[in-house]
């Protein structure tokens, strides 16, 4: 539920300096994208929680970053061409 909650969370309406979020292997990248686009940086990993801190200056993402993040959120390995060993 964390992804669904923070995907629509009105970050601009609140002054949250630090937040700790419980993550799972299947959703941690999506949460990283959500928080980075809301000008937060991951500052710690505490067991199953990730801690994000608000940045004083916003991030400038390169052109195409939103699409790249979307693709990676769907399939984290989409950015890497699969390499497999073959037997001769």
PDB file of N, CA, C and O in Angstrom, residues 7-80:
ATOM      1  N   UNK A   7       2.309   7.591  -4.143  1.00  0.00           N
ATOM      2  CA  UNK A   7       2.174   7.998  -5.545  1.00  0.00           C
ATOM      3  C   UNK A   7       1.264   9.219  -5.671  1.00  0.00           C
ATOM      4  O   UNK A   7       1.474  10.067  -6.538  1.00  0.00           O
ATOM      5  N   UNK A   8       0.272   9.348  -4.801  1.00  0.00           N
ATOM      6  CA  UNK A   8      -0.673  10.470  -4.874  1.00  0.00           C
ATOM      7  C   UNK A   8      -0.528  11.434  -3.692  1.00  0.00           C
ATOM      8  O   UNK A   8      -1.328  12.361  -3.546  1.00  0.00           O
ATOM      9  N   UNK A   9       0.471  11.221  -2.859  1.00  0.00           N
ATOM     10  CA  UNK A   9       0.651  12.063  -1.676  1.00  0.00           C
ATOM     11  C   UNK A   9       1.023  13.486  -2.088  1.00  0.00           C
ATOM     12  O   UNK A   9       1.905  13.695  -2.910  1.00  0.00           O
ATOM     13  N   UNK A  10       0.362  14.496  -1.513  1.00  0.00           N
ATOM     14  CA  UNK A  10       0.654  15.902  -1.873  1.00  0.00           C
ATOM     15  C   UNK A  10       1.877  16.437  -1.105  1.00  0.00           C
ATOM     16  O   UNK A  10       1.755  17.199  -0.147  1.00  0.00           O
ATOM     17  N   UNK A  11       3.077  16.024  -1.543  1.00  0.00           N
ATOM     18  CA  UNK A  11       4.307  16.419  -0.859  1.00  0.00           C
ATOM     19  C   UNK A  11       4.422  17.936  -0.715  1.00  0.00           C
ATOM     20  O   UNK A  11       4.916  18.431   0.293  1.00  0.00           O
ATOM     21  N   UNK A  12       3.979  18.689  -1.702  1.00  0.00           N
ATOM     22  CA  UNK A  12       4.100  20.147  -1.674  1.00  0.00           C
ATOM     23  C   UNK A  12       3.258  20.776  -0.566  1.00  0.00           C
ATOM     24  O   UNK A  12       3.540  21.900  -0.136  1.00  0.00           O
ATOM     25  N   UNK A  13       2.269  20.064  -0.074  1.00  0.00           N
ATOM     26  CA  UNK A  13       1.390  20.600   0.969  1.00  0.00           C
ATOM     27  C   UNK A  13       1.917  20.383   2.385  1.00  0.00           C
ATOM     28  O   UNK A  13       1.330  20.874   3.341  1.00  0.00           O
ATOM     29  N   UNK A  14       3.022  19.642   2.517  1.00  0.00           N
ATOM     30  CA  UNK A  14       3.559  19.318   3.831  1.00  0.00           C
ATOM     31  C   UNK A  14       5.059  19.570   3.857  1.00  0.00           C
ATOM     32  O   UNK A  14       5.739  19.395   2.855  1.00  0.00           O
ATOM     33  N   UNK A  15       5.572  19.950   5.007  1.00  0.00           N
ATOM     34  CA  UNK A  15       7.003  20.167   5.170  1.00  0.00           C
ATOM     35  C   UNK A  15       7.579  19.003   5.978  1.00  0.00           C
ATOM     36  O   UNK A  15       7.795  19.109   7.178  1.00  0.00           O
ATOM     37  N   UNK A  16       7.808  17.899   5.301  1.00  0.00           N
ATOM     38  CA  UNK A  16       8.338  16.697   5.939  1.00  0.00           C
ATOM     39  C   UNK A  16       9.824  16.635   5.618  1.00  0.00           C
ATOM     40  O   UNK A  16      10.212  16.526   4.464  1.00  0.00           O
ATOM     41  N   UNK A  17      10.661  16.709   6.654  1.00  0.00           N
ATOM     42  CA  UNK A  17      12.106  16.705   6.436  1.00  0.00           C
ATOM     43  C   UNK A  17      12.669  15.302   6.303  1.00  0.00           C
ATOM     44  O   UNK A  17      13.556  15.059   5.482  1.00  0.00           O
ATOM     45  N   UNK A  18      12.186  14.362   7.122  1.00  0.00           N
ATOM     46  CA  UNK A  18      12.683  12.988   7.099  1.00  0.00           C
ATOM     47  C   UNK A  18      11.490  12.054   7.239  1.00  0.00           C
ATOM     48  O   UNK A  18      10.579  12.312   8.027  1.00  0.00           O
ATOM     49  N   UNK A  19      11.518  10.965   6.470  1.00  0.00           N
ATOM     50  CA  UNK A  19      10.435   9.992   6.549  1.00  0.00           C
ATOM     51  C   UNK A  19      11.016   8.587   6.413  1.00  0.00           C
ATOM     52  O   UNK A  19      11.931   8.348   5.630  1.00  0.00           O
ATOM     53  N   UNK A  20      10.502   7.668   7.215  1.00  0.00           N
ATOM     54  CA  UNK A  20      10.909   6.265   7.173  1.00  0.00           C
ATOM     55  C   UNK A  20       9.737   5.465   6.616  1.00  0.00           C
ATOM     56  O   UNK A  20       8.603   5.608   7.077  1.00  0.00           O
ATOM     57  N   UNK A  21      10.037   4.631   5.613  1.00  0.00           N
ATOM     58  CA  UNK A  21       8.987   3.880   4.932  1.00  0.00           C
ATOM     59  C   UNK A  21       9.357   2.402   4.890  1.00  0.00           C
ATOM     60  O   UNK A  21      10.476   2.048   4.513  1.00  0.00           O
ATOM     61  N   UNK A  22       8.416   1.548   5.268  1.00  0.00           N
ATOM     62  CA  UNK A  22       8.626   0.108   5.146  1.00  0.00           C
ATOM     63  C   UNK A  22       8.551  -0.264   3.671  1.00  0.00           C
ATOM     64  O   UNK A  22       7.633   0.150   2.961  1.00  0.00           O
ATOM     65  N   UNK A  23       9.539  -1.019   3.206  1.00  0.00           N
ATOM     66  CA  UNK A  23       9.583  -1.413   1.797  1.00  0.00           C
ATOM     67  C   UNK A  23       9.679  -2.923   1.680  1.00  0.00           C
ATOM     68  O   UNK A  23      10.029  -3.611   2.632  1.00  0.00           O
ATOM     69  N   UNK A  24       9.359  -3.414   0.503  1.00  0.00           N
ATOM     70  CA  UNK A  24       9.536  -4.815   0.157  1.00  0.00           C
ATOM     71  C   UNK A  24      10.386  -4.872  -1.110  1.00  0.00           C
ATOM     72  O   UNK A  24      10.514  -3.876  -1.828  1.00  0.00           O
ATOM     73  N   UNK A  25      10.938  -6.023  -1.396  1.00  0.00           N
ATOM     74  CA  UNK A  25      11.787  -6.176  -2.582  1.00  0.00           C
ATOM     75  C   UNK A  25      11.038  -5.803  -3.854  1.00  0.00           C
ATOM     76  O   UNK A  25      11.623  -5.259  -4.786  1.00  0.00           O
ATOM     77  N   UNK A  26       9.744  -6.036  -3.891  1.00  0.00           N
ATOM     78  CA  UNK A  26       8.976  -5.770  -5.115  1.00  0.00           C
ATOM     79  C   UNK A  26       8.631  -4.300  -5.317  1.00  0.00           C
ATOM     80  O   UNK A  26       8.203  -3.913  -6.394  1.00  0.00           O
ATOM     81  N   UNK A  27       8.788  -3.452  -4.268  1.00  0.00           N
ATOM     82  CA  UNK A  27       8.350  -2.059  -4.445  1.00  0.00           C
ATOM     83  C   UNK A  27       9.392  -1.009  -4.078  1.00  0.00           C
ATOM     84  O   UNK A  27       9.128   0.177  -4.186  1.00  0.00           O
ATOM     85  N   UNK A  28      10.591  -1.409  -3.665  1.00  0.00           N
ATOM     86  CA  UNK A  28      11.537  -0.387  -3.202  1.00  0.00           C
ATOM     87  C   UNK A  28      11.960   0.558  -4.316  1.00  0.00           C
ATOM     88  O   UNK A  28      12.140   1.752  -4.074  1.00  0.00           O
ATOM     89  N   UNK A  29      12.098   0.063  -5.547  1.00  0.00           N
ATOM     90  CA  UNK A  29      12.506   0.962  -6.631  1.00  0.00           C
ATOM     91  C   UNK A  29      11.408   1.974  -6.938  1.00  0.00           C
ATOM     92  O   UNK A  29      11.684   3.153  -7.145  1.00  0.00           O
ATOM     93  N   UNK A  30      10.163   1.534  -6.959  1.00  0.00           N
ATOM     94  CA  UNK A  30       9.054   2.461  -7.198  1.00  0.00           C
ATOM     95  C   UNK A  30       9.040   3.559  -6.145  1.00  0.00           C
ATOM     96  O   UNK A  30       8.819   4.724  -6.462  1.00  0.00           O
ATOM     97  N   UNK A  31       9.290   3.194  -4.885  1.00  0.00           N
ATOM     98  CA  UNK A  31       9.326   4.200  -3.827  1.00  0.00           C
ATOM     99  C   UNK A  31      10.522   5.135  -3.995  1.00  0.00           C
ATOM    100  O   UNK A  31      10.402   6.346  -3.781  1.00  0.00           O
ATOM    101  N   UNK A  32      11.672   4.606  -4.423  1.00  0.00           N
ATOM    102  CA  UNK A  32      12.825   5.471  -4.694  1.00  0.00           C
ATOM    103  C   UNK A  32      12.484   6.507  -5.759  1.00  0.00           C
ATOM    104  O   UNK A  32      12.840   7.678  -5.641  1.00  0.00           O
ATOM    105  N   UNK A  33      11.790   6.087  -6.804  1.00  0.00           N
ATOM    106  CA  UNK A  33      11.405   7.009  -7.880  1.00  0.00           C
ATOM    107  C   UNK A  33      10.430   8.062  -7.353  1.00  0.00           C
ATOM    108  O   UNK A  33      10.581   9.256  -7.610  1.00  0.00           O
ATOM    109  N   UNK A  34       9.437   7.625  -6.614  1.00  0.00           N
ATOM    110  CA  UNK A  34       8.445   8.559  -6.062  1.00  0.00           C
ATOM    111  C   UNK A  34       9.124   9.610  -5.191  1.00  0.00           C
ATOM    112  O   UNK A  34       8.885  10.809  -5.342  1.00  0.00           O
ATOM    113  N   UNK A  35       9.991   9.161  -4.289  1.00  0.00           N
ATOM    114  CA  UNK A  35      10.638  10.110  -3.379  1.00  0.00           C
ATOM    115  C   UNK A  35      11.672  10.983  -4.080  1.00  0.00           C
ATOM    116  O   UNK A  35      11.787  12.167  -3.786  1.00  0.00           O
ATOM    117  N   UNK A  36      12.413  10.434  -5.029  1.00  0.00           N
ATOM    118  CA  UNK A  36      13.403  11.268  -5.724  1.00  0.00           C
ATOM    119  C   UNK A  36      12.722  12.341  -6.567  1.00  0.00           C
ATOM    120  O   UNK A  36      13.198  13.474  -6.622  1.00  0.00           O
ATOM    121  N   UNK A  37      11.606  12.020  -7.197  1.00  0.00           N
ATOM    122  CA  UNK A  37      10.905  13.041  -7.981  1.00  0.00           C
ATOM    123  C   UNK A  37      10.206  14.063  -7.085  1.00  0.00           C
ATOM    124  O   UNK A  37       9.866  15.149  -7.544  1.00  0.00           O
ATOM    125  N   UNK A  38      10.035  13.736  -5.802  1.00  0.00           N
ATOM    126  CA  UNK A  38       9.474  14.693  -4.843  1.00  0.00           C
ATOM    127  C   UNK A  38      10.591  15.420  -4.084  1.00  0.00           C
ATOM    128  O   UNK A  38      10.343  16.071  -3.075  1.00  0.00           O
ATOM    129  N   UNK A  39      11.836  15.311  -4.581  1.00  0.00           N
ATOM    130  CA  UNK A  39      13.009  15.994  -4.013  1.00  0.00           C
ATOM    131  C   UNK A  39      13.451  15.451  -2.656  1.00  0.00           C
ATOM    132  O   UNK A  39      13.805  16.205  -1.758  1.00  0.00           O
ATOM    133  N   UNK A  40      13.436  14.125  -2.544  1.00  0.00           N
ATOM    134  CA  UNK A  40      13.956  13.455  -1.373  1.00  0.00           C
ATOM    135  C   UNK A  40      15.095  12.534  -1.808  1.00  0.00           C
ATOM    136  O   UNK A  40      15.106  12.037  -2.942  1.00  0.00           O
ATOM    137  N   UNK A  41      16.033  12.295  -0.918  1.00  0.00           N
ATOM    138  CA  UNK A  41      17.129  11.363  -1.170  1.00  0.00           C
ATOM    139  C   UNK A  41      17.100  10.271  -0.117  1.00  0.00           C
ATOM    140  O   UNK A  41      16.818  10.540   1.055  1.00  0.00           O
ATOM    141  N   UNK A  42      17.392   9.043  -0.539  1.00  0.00           N
ATOM    142  CA  UNK A  42      17.479   7.944   0.421  1.00  0.00           C
ATOM    143  C   UNK A  42      18.769   8.133   1.207  1.00  0.00           C
ATOM    144  O   UNK A  42      19.849   8.228   0.639  1.00  0.00           O
ATOM    145  N   UNK A  43      18.659   8.184   2.529  1.00  0.00           N
ATOM    146  CA  UNK A  43      19.832   8.425   3.373  1.00  0.00           C
ATOM    147  C   UNK A  43      20.180   7.237   4.253  1.00  0.00           C
ATOM    148  O   UNK A  43      21.261   7.210   4.840  1.00  0.00           O
ATOM    149  N   UNK A  44      19.289   6.258   4.341  1.00  0.00           N
ATOM    150  CA  UNK A  44      19.587   5.088   5.168  1.00  0.00           C
ATOM    151  C   UNK A  44      18.670   3.937   4.802  1.00  0.00           C
ATOM    152  O   UNK A  44      17.561   4.137   4.299  1.00  0.00           O
ATOM    153  N   UNK A  45      19.167   2.739   5.064  1.00  0.00           N
ATOM    154  CA  UNK A  45      18.367   1.525   4.963  1.00  0.00           C
ATOM    155  C   UNK A  45      18.471   0.849   6.327  1.00  0.00           C
ATOM    156  O   UNK A  45      19.564   0.508   6.774  1.00  0.00           O
ATOM    157  N   UNK A  46      17.345   0.731   6.990  1.00  0.00           N
ATOM    158  CA  UNK A  46      17.302   0.166   8.337  1.00  0.00           C
ATOM    159  C   UNK A  46      16.445  -1.091   8.310  1.00  0.00           C
ATOM    160  O   UNK A  46      15.228  -1.026   8.472  1.00  0.00           O
ATOM    161  N   UNK A  47      17.075  -2.205   8.041  1.00  0.00           N
ATOM    162  CA  UNK A  47      16.316  -3.448   7.917  1.00  0.00           C
ATOM    163  C   UNK A  47      15.367  -3.345   6.746  1.00  0.00           C
ATOM    164  O   UNK A  47      15.791  -3.158   5.626  1.00  0.00           O
ATOM    165  N   UNK A  48      14.076  -3.463   7.013  1.00  0.00           N
ATOM    166  CA  UNK A  48      13.071  -3.366   5.963  1.00  0.00           C
ATOM    167  C   UNK A  48      12.542  -1.967   5.738  1.00  0.00           C
ATOM    168  O   UNK A  48      11.544  -1.789   5.041  1.00  0.00           O
ATOM    169  N   UNK A  49      13.183  -0.959   6.328  1.00  0.00           N
ATOM    170  CA  UNK A  49      12.751   0.434   6.148  1.00  0.00           C
ATOM    171  C   UNK A  49      13.799   1.219   5.378  1.00  0.00           C
ATOM    172  O   UNK A  49      14.995   1.017   5.549  1.00  0.00           O
ATOM    173  N   UNK A  50      13.324   2.117   4.528  1.00  0.00           N
ATOM    174  CA  UNK A  50      14.206   3.075   3.867  1.00  0.00           C
ATOM    175  C   UNK A  50      13.892   4.444   4.443  1.00  0.00           C
ATOM    176  O   UNK A  50      12.732   4.778   4.671  1.00  0.00           O
ATOM    177  N   UNK A  51      14.929   5.224   4.682  1.00  0.00           N
ATOM    178  CA  UNK A  51      14.777   6.559   5.248  1.00  0.00           C
ATOM    179  C   UNK A  51      15.119   7.570   4.170  1.00  0.00           C
ATOM    180  O   UNK A  51      16.186   7.499   3.552  1.00  0.00           O
ATOM    181  N   UNK A  52      14.209   8.504   3.937  1.00  0.00           N
ATOM    182  CA  UNK A  52      14.378   9.545   2.931  1.00  0.00           C
ATOM    183  C   UNK A  52      14.432  10.901   3.623  1.00  0.00           C
ATOM    184  O   UNK A  52      13.688  11.149   4.569  1.00  0.00           O
ATOM    185  N   UNK A  53      15.300  11.782   3.125  1.00  0.00           N
ATOM    186  CA  UNK A  53      15.416  13.138   3.663  1.00  0.00           C
ATOM    187  C   UNK A  53      15.163  14.134   2.541  1.00  0.00           C
ATOM    188  O   UNK A  53      15.606  13.941   1.396  1.00  0.00           O
ATOM    189  N   UNK A  54      14.465  15.193   2.888  1.00  0.00           N
ATOM    190  CA  UNK A  54      14.137  16.235   1.910  1.00  0.00           C
ATOM    191  C   UNK A  54      15.399  16.999   1.532  1.00  0.00           C
ATOM    192  O   UNK A  54      16.197  17.387   2.387  1.00  0.00           O
ATOM    193  N   UNK A  55      15.580  17.204   0.235  1.00  0.00           N
ATOM    194  CA  UNK A  55      16.721  17.964  -0.257  1.00  0.00           C
ATOM    195  C   UNK A  55      16.413  19.454  -0.224  1.00  0.00           C
ATOM    196  O   UNK A  55      15.292  19.860  -0.498  1.00  0.00           O
ATOM    197  N   UNK A  56      17.421  20.264   0.085  1.00  0.00           N
ATOM    198  CA  UNK A  56      17.192  21.709   0.128  1.00  0.00           C
ATOM    199  C   UNK A  56      17.054  22.286  -1.280  1.00  0.00           C
ATOM    200  O   UNK A  56      16.334  23.245  -1.497  1.00  0.00           O
ATOM    201  N   UNK A  57      17.744  21.694  -2.246  1.00  0.00           N
ATOM    202  CA  UNK A  57      17.629  22.104  -3.647  1.00  0.00           C
ATOM    203  C   UNK A  57      17.008  20.961  -4.425  1.00  0.00           C
ATOM    204  O   UNK A  57      17.318  19.801  -4.183  1.00  0.00           O
ATOM    205  N   UNK A  58      16.154  21.284  -5.366  1.00  0.00           N
ATOM    206  CA  UNK A  58      15.505  20.250  -6.164  1.00  0.00           C
ATOM    207  C   UNK A  58      16.472  19.563  -7.112  1.00  0.00           C
ATOM    208  O   UNK A  58      17.533  20.092  -7.432  1.00  0.00           O
ATOM    209  N   UNK A  59      16.089  18.387  -7.540  1.00  0.00           N
ATOM    210  CA  UNK A  59      16.883  17.638  -8.512  1.00  0.00           C
ATOM    211  C   UNK A  59      16.488  18.045  -9.924  1.00  0.00           C
ATOM    212  O   UNK A  59      15.324  18.302 -10.194  1.00  0.00           O
ATOM    213  N   UNK A  60      17.450  18.066 -10.814  1.00  0.00           N
ATOM    214  CA  UNK A  60      17.197  18.300 -12.230  1.00  0.00           C
ATOM    215  C   UNK A  60      17.370  16.971 -12.938  1.00  0.00           C
ATOM    216  O   UNK A  60      18.481  16.474 -13.057  1.00  0.00           O
ATOM    217  N   UNK A  61      16.274  16.392 -13.396  1.00  0.00           N
ATOM    218  CA  UNK A  61      16.347  15.125 -14.100  1.00  0.00           C
ATOM    219  C   UNK A  61      16.572  15.366 -15.581  1.00  0.00           C
ATOM    220  O   UNK A  61      16.038  16.320 -16.150  1.00  0.00           O
ATOM    221  N   UNK A  62      17.336  14.511 -16.240  1.00  0.00           N
ATOM    222  CA  UNK A  62      17.552  14.667 -17.677  1.00  0.00           C
ATOM    223  C   UNK A  62      16.284  14.366 -18.458  1.00  0.00           C
ATOM    224  O   UNK A  62      15.372  13.696 -17.952  1.00  0.00           O
ATOM    225  N   UNK A  63      16.249  14.831 -19.685  1.00  0.00           N
ATOM    226  CA  UNK A  63      15.105  14.552 -20.558  1.00  0.00           C
ATOM    227  C   UNK A  63      14.948  13.040 -20.684  1.00  0.00           C
ATOM    228  O   UNK A  63      15.928  12.308 -20.787  1.00  0.00           O
ATOM    229  N   UNK A  64      13.730  12.569 -20.625  1.00  0.00           N
ATOM    230  CA  UNK A  64      13.463  11.148 -20.753  1.00  0.00           C
ATOM    231  C   UNK A  64      13.523  10.375 -19.451  1.00  0.00           C
ATOM    232  O   UNK A  64      13.270   9.167 -19.433  1.00  0.00           O
ATOM    233  N   UNK A  65      13.852  11.043 -18.359  1.00  0.00           N
ATOM    234  CA  UNK A  65      13.989  10.338 -17.078  1.00  0.00           C
ATOM    235  C   UNK A  65      12.671   9.727 -16.610  1.00  0.00           C
ATOM    236  O   UNK A  65      12.663   8.628 -16.062  1.00  0.00           O
ATOM    237  N   UNK A  66      11.567  10.416 -16.832  1.00  0.00           N
ATOM    238  CA  UNK A  66      10.274   9.897 -16.375  1.00  0.00           C
ATOM    239  C   UNK A  66       9.951   8.565 -17.050  1.00  0.00           C
ATOM    240  O   UNK A  66       9.514   7.615 -16.393  1.00  0.00           O
ATOM    241  N   UNK A  67      10.187   8.483 -18.352  1.00  0.00           N
ATOM    242  CA  UNK A  67       9.926   7.239 -19.079  1.00  0.00           C
ATOM    243  C   UNK A  67      10.877   6.136 -18.624  1.00  0.00           C
ATOM    244  O   UNK A  67      10.490   4.982 -18.452  1.00  0.00           O
ATOM    245  N   UNK A  68      12.128   6.486 -18.405  1.00  0.00           N
ATOM    246  CA  UNK A  68      13.123   5.522 -17.934  1.00  0.00           C
ATOM    247  C   UNK A  68      12.712   4.974 -16.572  1.00  0.00           C
ATOM    248  O   UNK A  68      12.741   3.768 -16.345  1.00  0.00           O
ATOM    249  N   UNK A  69      12.298   5.848 -15.656  1.00  0.00           N
ATOM    250  CA  UNK A  69      11.845   5.411 -14.333  1.00  0.00           C
ATOM    251  C   UNK A  69      10.601   4.530 -14.442  1.00  0.00           C
ATOM    252  O   UNK A  69      10.473   3.531 -13.738  1.00  0.00           O
ATOM    253  N   UNK A  70       9.678   4.905 -15.331  1.00  0.00           N
ATOM    254  CA  UNK A  70       8.456   4.115 -15.503  1.00  0.00           C
ATOM    255  C   UNK A  70       8.792   2.698 -15.952  1.00  0.00           C
ATOM    256  O   UNK A  70       8.289   1.722 -15.406  1.00  0.00           O
ATOM    257  N   UNK A  71       9.688   2.576 -16.948  1.00  0.00           N
ATOM    258  CA  UNK A  71      10.071   1.251 -17.453  1.00  0.00           C
ATOM    259  C   UNK A  71      10.762   0.423 -16.382  1.00  0.00           C
ATOM    260  O   UNK A  71      10.518  -0.768 -16.240  1.00  0.00           O
ATOM    261  N   UNK A  72      11.646   1.054 -15.620  1.00  0.00           N
ATOM    262  CA  UNK A  72      12.340   0.322 -14.568  1.00  0.00           C
ATOM    263  C   UNK A  72      11.398  -0.094 -13.445  1.00  0.00           C
ATOM    264  O   UNK A  72      11.583  -1.136 -12.828  1.00  0.00           O
ATOM    265  N   UNK A  73      10.393   0.717 -13.166  1.00  0.00           N
ATOM    266  CA  UNK A  73       9.416   0.366 -12.134  1.00  0.00           C
ATOM    267  C   UNK A  73       8.624  -0.870 -12.536  1.00  0.00           C
ATOM    268  O   UNK A  73       8.239  -1.665 -11.692  1.00  0.00           O
ATOM    269  N   UNK A  74       8.390  -1.025 -13.834  1.00  0.00           N
ATOM    270  CA  UNK A  74       7.657  -2.192 -14.328  1.00  0.00           C
ATOM    271  C   UNK A  74       8.545  -3.429 -14.367  1.00  0.00           C
ATOM    272  O   UNK A  74       8.103  -4.533 -14.093  1.00  0.00           O
ATOM    273  N   UNK A  75       9.808  -3.240 -14.769  1.00  0.00           N
ATOM    274  CA  UNK A  75      10.752  -4.358 -14.877  1.00  0.00           C
ATOM    275  C   UNK A  75      12.137  -3.814 -14.581  1.00  0.00           C
ATOM    276  O   UNK A  75      12.764  -3.189 -15.427  1.00  0.00           O
ATOM    277  N   UNK A  76      12.621  -4.045 -13.369  1.00  0.00           N
ATOM    278  CA  UNK A  76      13.891  -3.466 -12.930  1.00  0.00           C
ATOM    279  C   UNK A  76      15.055  -3.835 -13.836  1.00  0.00           C
ATOM    280  O   UNK A  76      16.017  -3.100 -13.956  1.00  0.00           O
ATOM    281  N   UNK A  77      14.965  -4.958 -14.520  1.00  0.00           N
ATOM    282  CA  UNK A  77      16.069  -5.401 -15.372  1.00  0.00           C
ATOM    283  C   UNK A  77      15.911  -4.964 -16.829  1.00  0.00           C
ATOM    284  O   UNK A  77      16.691  -5.366 -17.681  1.00  0.00           O
ATOM    285  N   UNK A  78      14.943  -4.107 -17.109  1.00  0.00           N
ATOM    286  CA  UNK A  78      14.695  -3.677 -18.481  1.00  0.00           C
ATOM    287  C   UNK A  78      15.857  -2.882 -19.058  1.00  0.00           C
ATOM    288  O   UNK A  78      16.042  -2.840 -20.264  1.00  0.00           O
ATOM    289  N   UNK A  79      16.647  -2.249 -18.216  1.00  0.00           N
ATOM    290  CA  UNK A  79      17.726  -1.398 -18.712  1.00  0.00           C
ATOM    291  C   UNK A  79      18.996  -2.170 -19.044  1.00  0.00           C
ATOM    292  O   UNK A  79      19.930  -1.628 -19.591  1.00  0.00           O
ATOM    293  N   UNK A  80      19.024  -3.441 -18.727  1.00  0.00           N
ATOM    294  CA  UNK A  80      20.219  -4.242 -18.957  1.00  0.00           C
ATOM    295  C   UNK A  80      19.896  -5.342 -19.955  1.00  0.00           C
ATOM    296  O   UNK A  80      18.931  -6.079 -19.782  1.00  0.00           O
TER     297      UNK A  80
END
